[in-house]
Tab-separated table of C-alpha atoms and ligand atoms in Angstrom:
chain	number	residue	atom	x	y	z
A	1	UNK	CA	0.034	0.081	-0.164
A	2	UNK	CA	1.242	3.334	-0.967
A	3	UNK	CA	2.254	6.098	1.585
A	4	UNK	CA	1.866	9.725	1.320
A	5	UNK	CA	-1.502	11.615	1.585
A	6	UNK	CA	-4.039	9.375	3.061
A	7	UNK	CA	-7.369	8.896	1.139
A	8	UNK	CA	-10.090	10.792	3.183
A	9	UNK	CA	-13.425	9.058	2.564
A	10	UNK	CA	-16.755	10.207	3.650
A	11	UNK	CA	-20.162	8.724	3.129
A	12	UNK	CA	-23.247	10.784	2.521
A	13	UNK	CA	-26.022	11.102	4.848
A	14	UNK	CA	-28.584	8.398	4.425
A	15	UNK	CA	-30.780	5.924	6.258
A	16	UNK	CA	-33.505	6.678	8.608
A	17	UNK	CA	-33.858	9.895	10.585
A	18	UNK	CA	-32.962	9.512	14.261
A	19	UNK	CA	-33.144	13.175	15.036
A	20	UNK	CA	-36.454	12.880	17.124
A	21	UNK	CA	-34.667	10.281	19.450
A	22	UNK	CA	-31.580	12.204	20.043
A	23	UNK	CA	-32.949	14.576	22.833
A	24	UNK	CA	-34.785	11.636	24.774
A	25	UNK	CA	-31.424	9.677	24.340
A	26	UNK	CA	-29.250	12.259	25.945
A	27	UNK	CA	-31.666	12.497	28.906
A	28	UNK	CA	-31.539	8.706	29.407
A	29	UNK	CA	-27.951	8.737	29.370
A	30	UNK	CA	-27.404	11.406	31.743
A	31	UNK	CA	-30.103	10.111	34.040
A	32	UNK	CA	-28.473	6.584	34.090
A	33	UNK	CA	-31.893	5.065	32.684
A	34	UNK	CA	-30.622	1.854	31.211
A	35	UNK	CA	-34.307	0.721	30.238
A	36	UNK	CA	-34.749	4.015	28.362
A	37	UNK	CA	-31.443	3.819	26.565
A	38	UNK	CA	-32.207	0.332	25.472
A	39	UNK	CA	-35.734	1.240	24.263
A	40	UNK	CA	-34.477	4.000	22.244
A	41	UNK	CA	-31.807	1.941	20.558
A	42	UNK	CA	-34.317	-0.744	20.011
A	43	UNK	CA	-36.461	2.051	18.349
A	44	UNK	CA	-33.601	3.056	16.068
A	45	UNK	CA	-33.325	-0.467	14.902
A	46	UNK	CA	-36.963	-0.851	14.271
A	47	UNK	CA	-36.637	2.225	12.087
A	48	UNK	CA	-33.982	0.458	10.054
A	49	UNK	CA	-30.908	1.759	11.602
A	50	UNK	CA	-27.753	-0.655	12.028
A	51	UNK	CA	-24.993	-0.138	14.678
A	52	UNK	CA	-22.947	2.264	12.354
A	53	UNK	CA	-26.047	4.446	11.891
A	54	UNK	CA	-27.004	4.313	15.713
A	55	UNK	CA	-23.373	5.166	16.582
A	56	UNK	CA	-22.994	8.238	14.006
A	57	UNK	CA	-26.568	9.780	14.579
A	58	UNK	CA	-27.658	8.724	18.223
A	59	UNK	CA	-24.572	8.070	20.215
A	60	UNK	CA	-22.065	10.339	18.763
A	61	UNK	CA	-24.316	13.624	19.158
A	62	UNK	CA	-25.353	12.745	22.576
A	63	UNK	CA	-21.681	12.101	24.121
A	64	UNK	CA	-20.543	15.387	22.185
A	65	UNK	CA	-23.146	17.114	24.010
A	66	UNK	CA	-22.203	15.441	27.277
A	67	UNK	CA	-18.649	16.723	26.620
A	68	UNK	CA	-19.849	20.261	26.077
A	69	UNK	CA	-21.944	19.978	29.214
A	70	UNK	CA	-18.841	18.571	30.951
A	71	UNK	CA	-16.676	21.616	29.781
A	72	UNK	CA	-19.332	24.108	30.906
A	73	UNK	CA	-19.552	22.526	34.388
A	74	UNK	CA	-23.294	21.444	33.609
A	75	UNK	CA	-22.479	17.740	33.934
A	76	UNK	CA	-20.028	16.230	36.449
A	77	UNK	CA	-17.164	13.759	35.569
A	78	UNK	CA	-19.267	11.089	37.349
A	79	UNK	CA	-22.158	11.909	34.955
A	80	UNK	CA	-20.095	11.593	32.042
A	81	UNK	CA	-18.572	8.194	33.300
A	82	UNK	CA	-22.236	6.972	33.556
A	83	UNK	CA	-23.215	8.080	30.048
A	84	UNK	CA	-20.184	6.584	28.576
A	85	UNK	CA	-20.416	3.283	30.148
A	86	UNK	CA	-24.110	2.920	29.602
A	87	UNK	CA	-24.079	3.805	26.007
A	88	UNK	CA	-21.202	1.154	25.839
A	89	UNK	CA	-22.998	-1.537	27.614
A	90	UNK	CA	-26.342	-1.109	25.695
A	91	UNK	CA	-24.838	-0.780	22.314
A	92	UNK	CA	-22.449	-3.769	22.922
A	93	UNK	CA	-25.424	-5.948	23.698
A	94	UNK	CA	-27.533	-4.720	20.729
A	95	UNK	CA	-25.011	-5.220	18.111
A	96	UNK	CA	-25.673	-8.032	15.711
A	97	UNK	CA	-23.067	-10.234	13.990
A	98	UNK	CA	-22.481	-10.523	10.161
A	99	UNK	CA	-21.828	-14.179	10.358
A	100	UNK	CA	-18.423	-15.994	10.124
A	101	UNK	CA	-15.304	-13.995	8.989
A	102	UNK	CA	-13.847	-15.192	6.010
A	103	UNK	CA	-10.084	-15.460	6.694
A	104	UNK	CA	-7.076	-13.094	7.272
A	105	UNK	CA	-8.168	-10.793	4.398
A	106	UNK	CA	-11.092	-9.704	6.719
A	107	UNK	CA	-9.013	-9.422	10.008
A	108	UNK	CA	-8.882	-5.770	11.488
A	109	UNK	CA	-7.193	-4.608	14.672
A	110	UNK	CA	-8.448	-1.511	16.366
A	111	UNK	CA	-6.440	0.364	18.937
A	112	UNK	CA	-5.828	3.524	20.722
A	113	UNK	CA	-2.244	4.820	20.710
A	114	UNK	CA	-0.073	5.153	23.762
A	115	UNK	CA	-1.425	7.791	26.140
A	116	UNK	CA	-4.800	7.895	24.394
A	117	UNK	CA	-7.682	6.981	26.688
A	118	UNK	CA	-10.927	7.631	24.547
A	119	UNK	CA	-11.559	3.973	23.485
A	120	UNK	CA	-15.247	4.078	23.353
A	121	UNK	CA	-15.237	4.943	19.600
A	122	UNK	CA	-13.178	1.761	18.712
A	123	UNK	CA	-15.337	-0.410	20.860
A	124	UNK	CA	-18.172	0.709	18.768
A	125	UNK	CA	-16.204	0.402	15.494
A	126	UNK	CA	-15.300	-3.179	16.223
A	127	UNK	CA	-19.021	-4.027	16.564
A	128	UNK	CA	-19.684	-2.104	13.240
A	129	UNK	CA	-17.018	-4.373	11.701
A	130	UNK	CA	-18.364	-7.653	13.075
A	131	UNK	CA	-21.764	-6.626	11.632
A	132	UNK	CA	-19.993	-6.336	8.171
A	133	UNK	CA	-18.505	-9.813	8.779
A	134	UNK	CA	-15.105	-8.778	9.707
A	135	UNK	CA	-12.840	-10.570	12.146
A	136	UNK	CA	-12.233	-7.599	14.539
A	137	UNK	CA	-10.093	-7.402	17.592
A	138	UNK	CA	-10.073	-4.290	19.774
A	139	UNK	CA	-6.881	-3.663	21.806
A	140	UNK	CA	-8.603	-0.938	23.778
A	141	UNK	CA	-7.018	2.172	25.389
A	142	UNK	CA	-3.489	3.397	25.650
A	143	UNK	CA	-1.713	0.337	23.759
A	144	UNK	CA	2.015	1.020	24.231
A	145	UNK	CA	3.718	1.499	20.711
A	146	UNK	CA	6.149	-1.488	21.075
A	147	UNK	CA	3.309	-3.854	22.134
A	148	UNK	CA	1.092	-2.819	19.203
A	149	UNK	CA	3.725	-3.059	16.702
A	150	UNK	CA	4.712	-6.512	17.826
A	151	UNK	CA	1.200	-7.757	17.889
A	152	UNK	CA	0.632	-6.736	14.374
A	153	UNK	CA	4.079	-8.258	13.335
A	154	UNK	CA	3.275	-11.501	14.877
A	155	UNK	CA	-0.193	-11.798	13.556
A	156	UNK	CA	-0.598	-9.549	10.583
A	157	UNK	CA	-4.101	-8.466	10.140
A	158	UNK	CA	-5.404	-6.996	6.740
A	159	UNK	CA	-5.943	-3.676	8.278
A	160	UNK	CA	-5.165	-1.814	11.479
A	161	UNK	CA	-7.510	1.060	12.552
A	162	UNK	CA	-6.018	3.597	15.083
A	163	UNK	CA	-7.941	6.112	17.084
A	164	UNK	CA	-6.827	9.583	17.945
A	165	UNK	CA	-8.955	11.938	19.761
A	166	UNK	CA	-6.216	14.476	21.327
A	167	UNK	CA	-4.457	16.467	18.544
A	168	UNK	CA	-1.297	16.242	20.572
A	169	UNK	CA	-1.251	12.387	19.976
A	170	UNK	CA	-1.032	12.961	15.996
A	171	UNK	CA	2.914	12.710	16.086
A	172	UNK	CA	2.612	9.402	18.053
A	173	UNK	CA	0.230	8.349	15.363
A	174	UNK	CA	2.823	8.971	12.653
A	175	UNK	CA	5.604	7.327	14.680
A	176	UNK	CA	3.349	4.278	15.199
A	177	UNK	CA	2.448	3.984	11.740
A	178	UNK	CA	5.914	4.280	10.452
A	179	UNK	CA	6.957	1.323	12.690
A	180	UNK	CA	4.140	-0.711	11.666
A	181	UNK	CA	5.088	-0.349	8.011
A	182	UNK	CA	8.732	-1.314	8.706
A	183	UNK	CA	7.383	-4.689	9.882
A	184	UNK	CA	4.351	-5.296	7.924
A	185	UNK	CA	4.757	-3.343	4.726
A	186	UNK	CA	1.382	-4.502	3.216
A	187	UNK	CA	-1.043	-3.811	5.807
A	188	UNK	CA	-3.490	-1.092	5.204
A	189	UNK	CA	-3.506	1.389	7.851
A	190	UNK	CA	-6.588	3.721	8.666
A	191	UNK	CA	-6.804	6.557	11.115
A	192	UNK	CA	-9.899	8.315	12.624
A	193	UNK	CA	-11.223	10.195	15.715
A	194	UNK	CA	-11.917	13.361	17.106
A	195	UNK	CA	-8.471	14.942	16.395
A	196	UNK	CA	-9.365	14.512	12.600
A	197	UNK	CA	-13.020	15.652	12.833
A	198	UNK	CA	-11.733	18.933	14.365
A	199	UNK	CA	-9.167	19.313	11.557
A	200	UNK	CA	-9.061	17.002	8.490
A	201	UNK	CA	-5.648	18.277	7.505
A	202	UNK	CA	-4.305	16.455	10.298
A	203	UNK	CA	-4.726	13.230	8.456
A	204	UNK	CA	-1.879	14.045	6.076
A	205	UNK	CA	0.522	14.237	8.930
A	206	UNK	CA	-0.039	10.648	9.938
A	207	UNK	CA	1.087	8.555	6.720
A	208	UNK	CA	-1.853	6.462	6.917
A	209	UNK	CA	-3.676	4.971	3.930
A	210	UNK	CA	-7.231	5.966	4.619
A	211	UNK	CA	-8.748	8.608	6.871
A	212	UNK	CA	-12.286	8.282	8.133
A	213	UNK	CA	-14.146	10.355	10.708
A	214	UNK	CA	-17.459	8.309	11.347
A	215	UNK	CA	-18.955	4.789	11.840
A	216	UNK	CA	-21.086	4.867	8.657
A	217	UNK	CA	-18.052	5.658	6.350
A	218	UNK	CA	-16.201	2.974	7.963
A	219	UNK	CA	-18.979	0.477	7.392
A	220	UNK	CA	-19.091	1.475	3.811
A	221	UNK	CA	-15.278	1.096	3.492
A	222	UNK	CA	-15.315	-2.286	5.056
A	223	UNK	CA	-18.059	-3.427	2.709
A	224	UNK	CA	-16.334	-2.088	-0.356
A	225	UNK	CA	-13.218	-4.435	0.543
A	226	UNK	CA	-15.336	-7.543	-0.098
A	227	UNK	CA	-13.905	-9.591	-2.790
A	228	UNK	CA	-10.513	-7.571	-2.804
A	229	UNK	CA	-7.452	-9.516	-1.720
A	230	UNK	CA	-5.616	-8.583	1.186
A	231	UNK	CA	-2.451	-6.352	0.498
A	232	UNK	CA	-0.701	-8.338	3.376
A	233	UNK	CA	2.387	-10.097	1.747
A	234	UNK	CA	2.038	-13.888	2.000
A	235	UNK	CA	5.307	-14.117	3.831
A	236	UNK	CA	4.048	-16.908	5.886
A	237	UNK	CA	3.761	-15.043	9.179
A	238	UNK	CA	0.123	-15.335	9.510
A	239	UNK	CA	-2.545	-18.068	9.047
A	240	UNK	CA	-6.060	-16.798	9.874
A	241	UNK	CA	-4.396	-14.318	12.075
A	242	UNK	CA	-2.599	-16.746	14.274
A	243	UNK	CA	1.345	-16.759	14.671
A	244	UNK	CA	3.182	-19.183	12.505
A	245	UNK	CA	5.358	-20.139	15.272
A	246	UNK	CA	2.414	-21.906	16.898
A	247	UNK	CA	2.572	-25.511	16.618
A	248	UNK	CA	0.159	-26.510	13.751
A	249	UNK	CA	-1.949	-28.650	16.019
A	250	UNK	CA	-2.527	-25.843	18.451
A	251	UNK	CA	-3.196	-23.463	15.702
A	252	UNK	CA	-5.935	-25.669	14.253
A	253	UNK	CA	-7.663	-25.955	17.690
A	254	UNK	CA	-7.420	-22.003	18.195
A	255	UNK	CA	-8.795	-21.475	14.685
A	256	UNK	CA	-11.648	-23.896	15.471
A	257	UNK	CA	-12.594	-22.137	18.686
A	258	UNK	CA	-12.809	-18.711	17.230
B	301	B12	C1	-16.047	10.031	27.507
B	301	B12	C2	-14.978	11.256	27.331
B	301	B12	C3	-13.740	10.842	28.071
B	301	B12	C4	-13.532	9.566	28.940
B	301	B12	C5	-13.251	8.451	27.793
B	301	B12	C6	-13.807	7.071	28.357
B	301	B12	C7	-13.651	5.992	27.196
B	301	B12	N1	-13.309	5.031	27.838
B	301	B12	O1	-13.539	6.206	26.092
B	301	B12	C8	-12.293	10.070	29.931
B	301	B12	C9	-12.908	10.157	31.248
B	301	B12	C10	-11.390	8.827	30.037
B	301	B12	C11	-11.673	11.175	29.123
B	301	B12	C12	-10.486	11.653	29.400
B	301	B12	C13	-9.969	12.878	28.959
B	301	B12	N2	-10.660	13.784	27.900
B	301	B12	CO1	-12.351	13.155	27.218
B	301	B12	N3	-14.122	13.213	26.397
B	301	B12	C14	-14.959	12.215	26.573
B	301	B12	C15	-16.206	12.649	25.676
B	301	B12	C16	-17.413	13.180	26.879
B	301	B12	C17	-16.984	11.743	24.848
B	301	B12	C18	-15.746	10.942	23.936
B	301	B12	C19	-16.525	9.739	23.214
B	301	B12	O2	-16.744	8.658	23.914
B	301	B12	N4	-17.240	10.140	22.277
B	301	B12	C20	-17.996	9.078	21.354
B	301	B12	C21	-17.259	8.308	20.541
B	301	B12	C22	-18.100	7.146	19.836
B	301	B12	O3	-16.729	9.194	19.504
B	301	B12	P1	-15.167	9.172	18.987
B	301	B12	O4	-14.224	8.759	20.032
B	301	B12	O5	-15.020	10.353	18.408
B	301	B12	O6	-15.223	7.946	17.878
B	301	B12	C23	-16.087	8.177	16.804
B	301	B12	C24	-15.207	8.880	15.645
B	301	B12	O7	-14.368	9.732	15.980
B	301	B12	C25	-14.747	7.753	14.680
B	301	B12	N5	-13.539	7.116	15.119
B	301	B12	C26	-12.828	7.354	16.411
B	301	B12	N6	-11.521	6.683	16.318
B	301	B12	C27	-11.606	6.057	15.088
B	301	B12	C28	-10.485	5.327	14.329
B	301	B12	C29	-10.694	4.958	12.965
B	301	B12	C30	-9.684	4.099	12.278
B	301	B12	C31	-11.928	5.399	12.383
B	301	B12	C32	-12.156	4.970	11.002
B	301	B12	C33	-12.684	6.234	12.855
B	301	B12	C34	-12.614	6.470	14.233
B	301	B12	O8	-15.688	6.599	14.768
B	301	B12	C35	-16.331	6.870	16.202
B	301	B12	C36	-17.762	6.385	16.291
B	301	B12	O9	-18.334	7.343	15.094
B	301	B12	C37	-15.582	13.937	24.686
B	301	B12	C38	-16.561	14.712	24.179
B	301	B12	C39	-16.668	14.703	22.754
B	301	B12	N7	-17.022	15.779	22.089
B	301	B12	O10	-16.334	13.784	21.987
B	301	B12	C40	-14.600	14.395	25.861
B	301	B12	C41	-13.295	14.931	25.214
B	301	B12	C42	-12.873	14.233	23.996
B	301	B12	N8	-12.271	14.899	26.277
B	301	B12	C43	-11.508	15.806	26.263
B	301	B12	C44	-10.456	15.965	27.128
B	301	B12	C45	-9.766	17.316	27.068
B	301	B12	C46	-10.085	14.952	27.993
B	301	B12	C47	-8.963	14.860	28.998
B	301	B12	C48	-7.695	15.596	28.772
B	301	B12	C49	-9.580	15.434	30.283
B	301	B12	C50	-8.653	15.710	31.508
B	301	B12	N9	-8.416	16.917	31.787
B	301	B12	O11	-8.122	14.594	31.951
B	301	B12	C51	-8.701	13.612	29.220
B	301	B12	C52	-7.694	12.774	28.371
B	301	B12	C53	-7.312	11.370	28.432
B	301	B12	C54	-6.310	10.742	27.444
B	301	B12	N10	-5.048	11.007	27.748
B	301	B12	O12	-6.831	10.255	26.413
B	301	B12	C55	-11.890	16.973	25.171
B	301	B12	C56	-10.925	16.971	24.065
B	301	B12	C57	-10.685	18.306	23.603
B	301	B12	C58	-9.774	18.354	22.379
B	301	B12	N11	-10.314	19.019	21.345
B	301	B12	O13	-8.862	17.974	22.482
B	301	B12	C59	-13.280	16.591	24.950
B	301	B12	C60	-13.672	16.973	23.481
B	301	B12	C61	-14.239	17.177	25.814
B	301	B12	C62	-14.154	18.652	25.813
B	301	B12	N12	-15.320	19.145	25.232
B	301	B12	O14	-13.350	19.568	26.180
B	301	B12	N13	-12.464	11.570	28.403
């Protein structure tokens, strides 16, 4: 995959309008009303929204508003924590699965960079990827660079998706991407997160292949990869994402249990 300026992709708006549900959703999150949050997610699904759309049009606006309220002193840190964990729990339960993933060409690893604690986005995105039939692994928040690079080297996926919320972490993203490319040259690297929603020019500073700022665009990008061969070079270092150094019998057992 070529380096240089990332391809920045954005899907057009579309799908059911969840606008009427967003106010009640915010109130339910701030009030810690799990049944109401669940009910509103179910109503969105009944209107035809998949996880990507629920994340973009229901969850994101509510959590951005929680963030604004937090900075204005209208919501406490405890209320923010409550809203975040409630959204994460309910969405996790309601997300579907797109069926069995079809091999290493469809394996994607999500991670937040070292020092980056905003991992809710990638938790949702991993659900979106699973709904698209991808084998998604989320390494969560604050993944040390060396650990991430080693993980990707040992089990090369088709794609690595890095999340950056704080603008100050863009240089760390660039360094991480350079180190991943040095050990797995063919992997497709995506970046996204608040840092790029605030200023898309920052994509160019990372060296990533693809820049995406929302869940619906990621869903569309993942679907568009269907049928395309992975760019990961067949150097024998990965079979279904499991390290080649693993004994063949153990590898088969682990692969069967996934
Ligand atoms: C919840 C939250 C926290 C939680 C995070 C909990 C968790 N487990 O994620 C905690 C309490 C840890 C936290 C900490 C901090 N936070 Co905070 N936080 C928020 C808040 C309220 C919501 C974030 C969120 O979950 N949004 C919802 C998710 C779904 O959105 P998302 O992460 O952007 O992801 C979506 C897209 O960006 C995209 N995406 C994300 N990553 C990727 C990657 C790829 C590859 C792709 C394709 C797409 C993609 O898809 C996702 C789904 O659509 C925001 C407010 C806001 N406006 O966002 C502030 C906010 C991000 N935080 C902020 C700040 C300042 C901090 C702290 C510095 C506060 C402090 N003084 O300690 C620390 C920093 C910690 C750190 N080093 O990372 C500021 C950032 C300001 C700025 N512009 O830089 C914000 C904007 C609040 C504000 N208004 O000031 N925070």
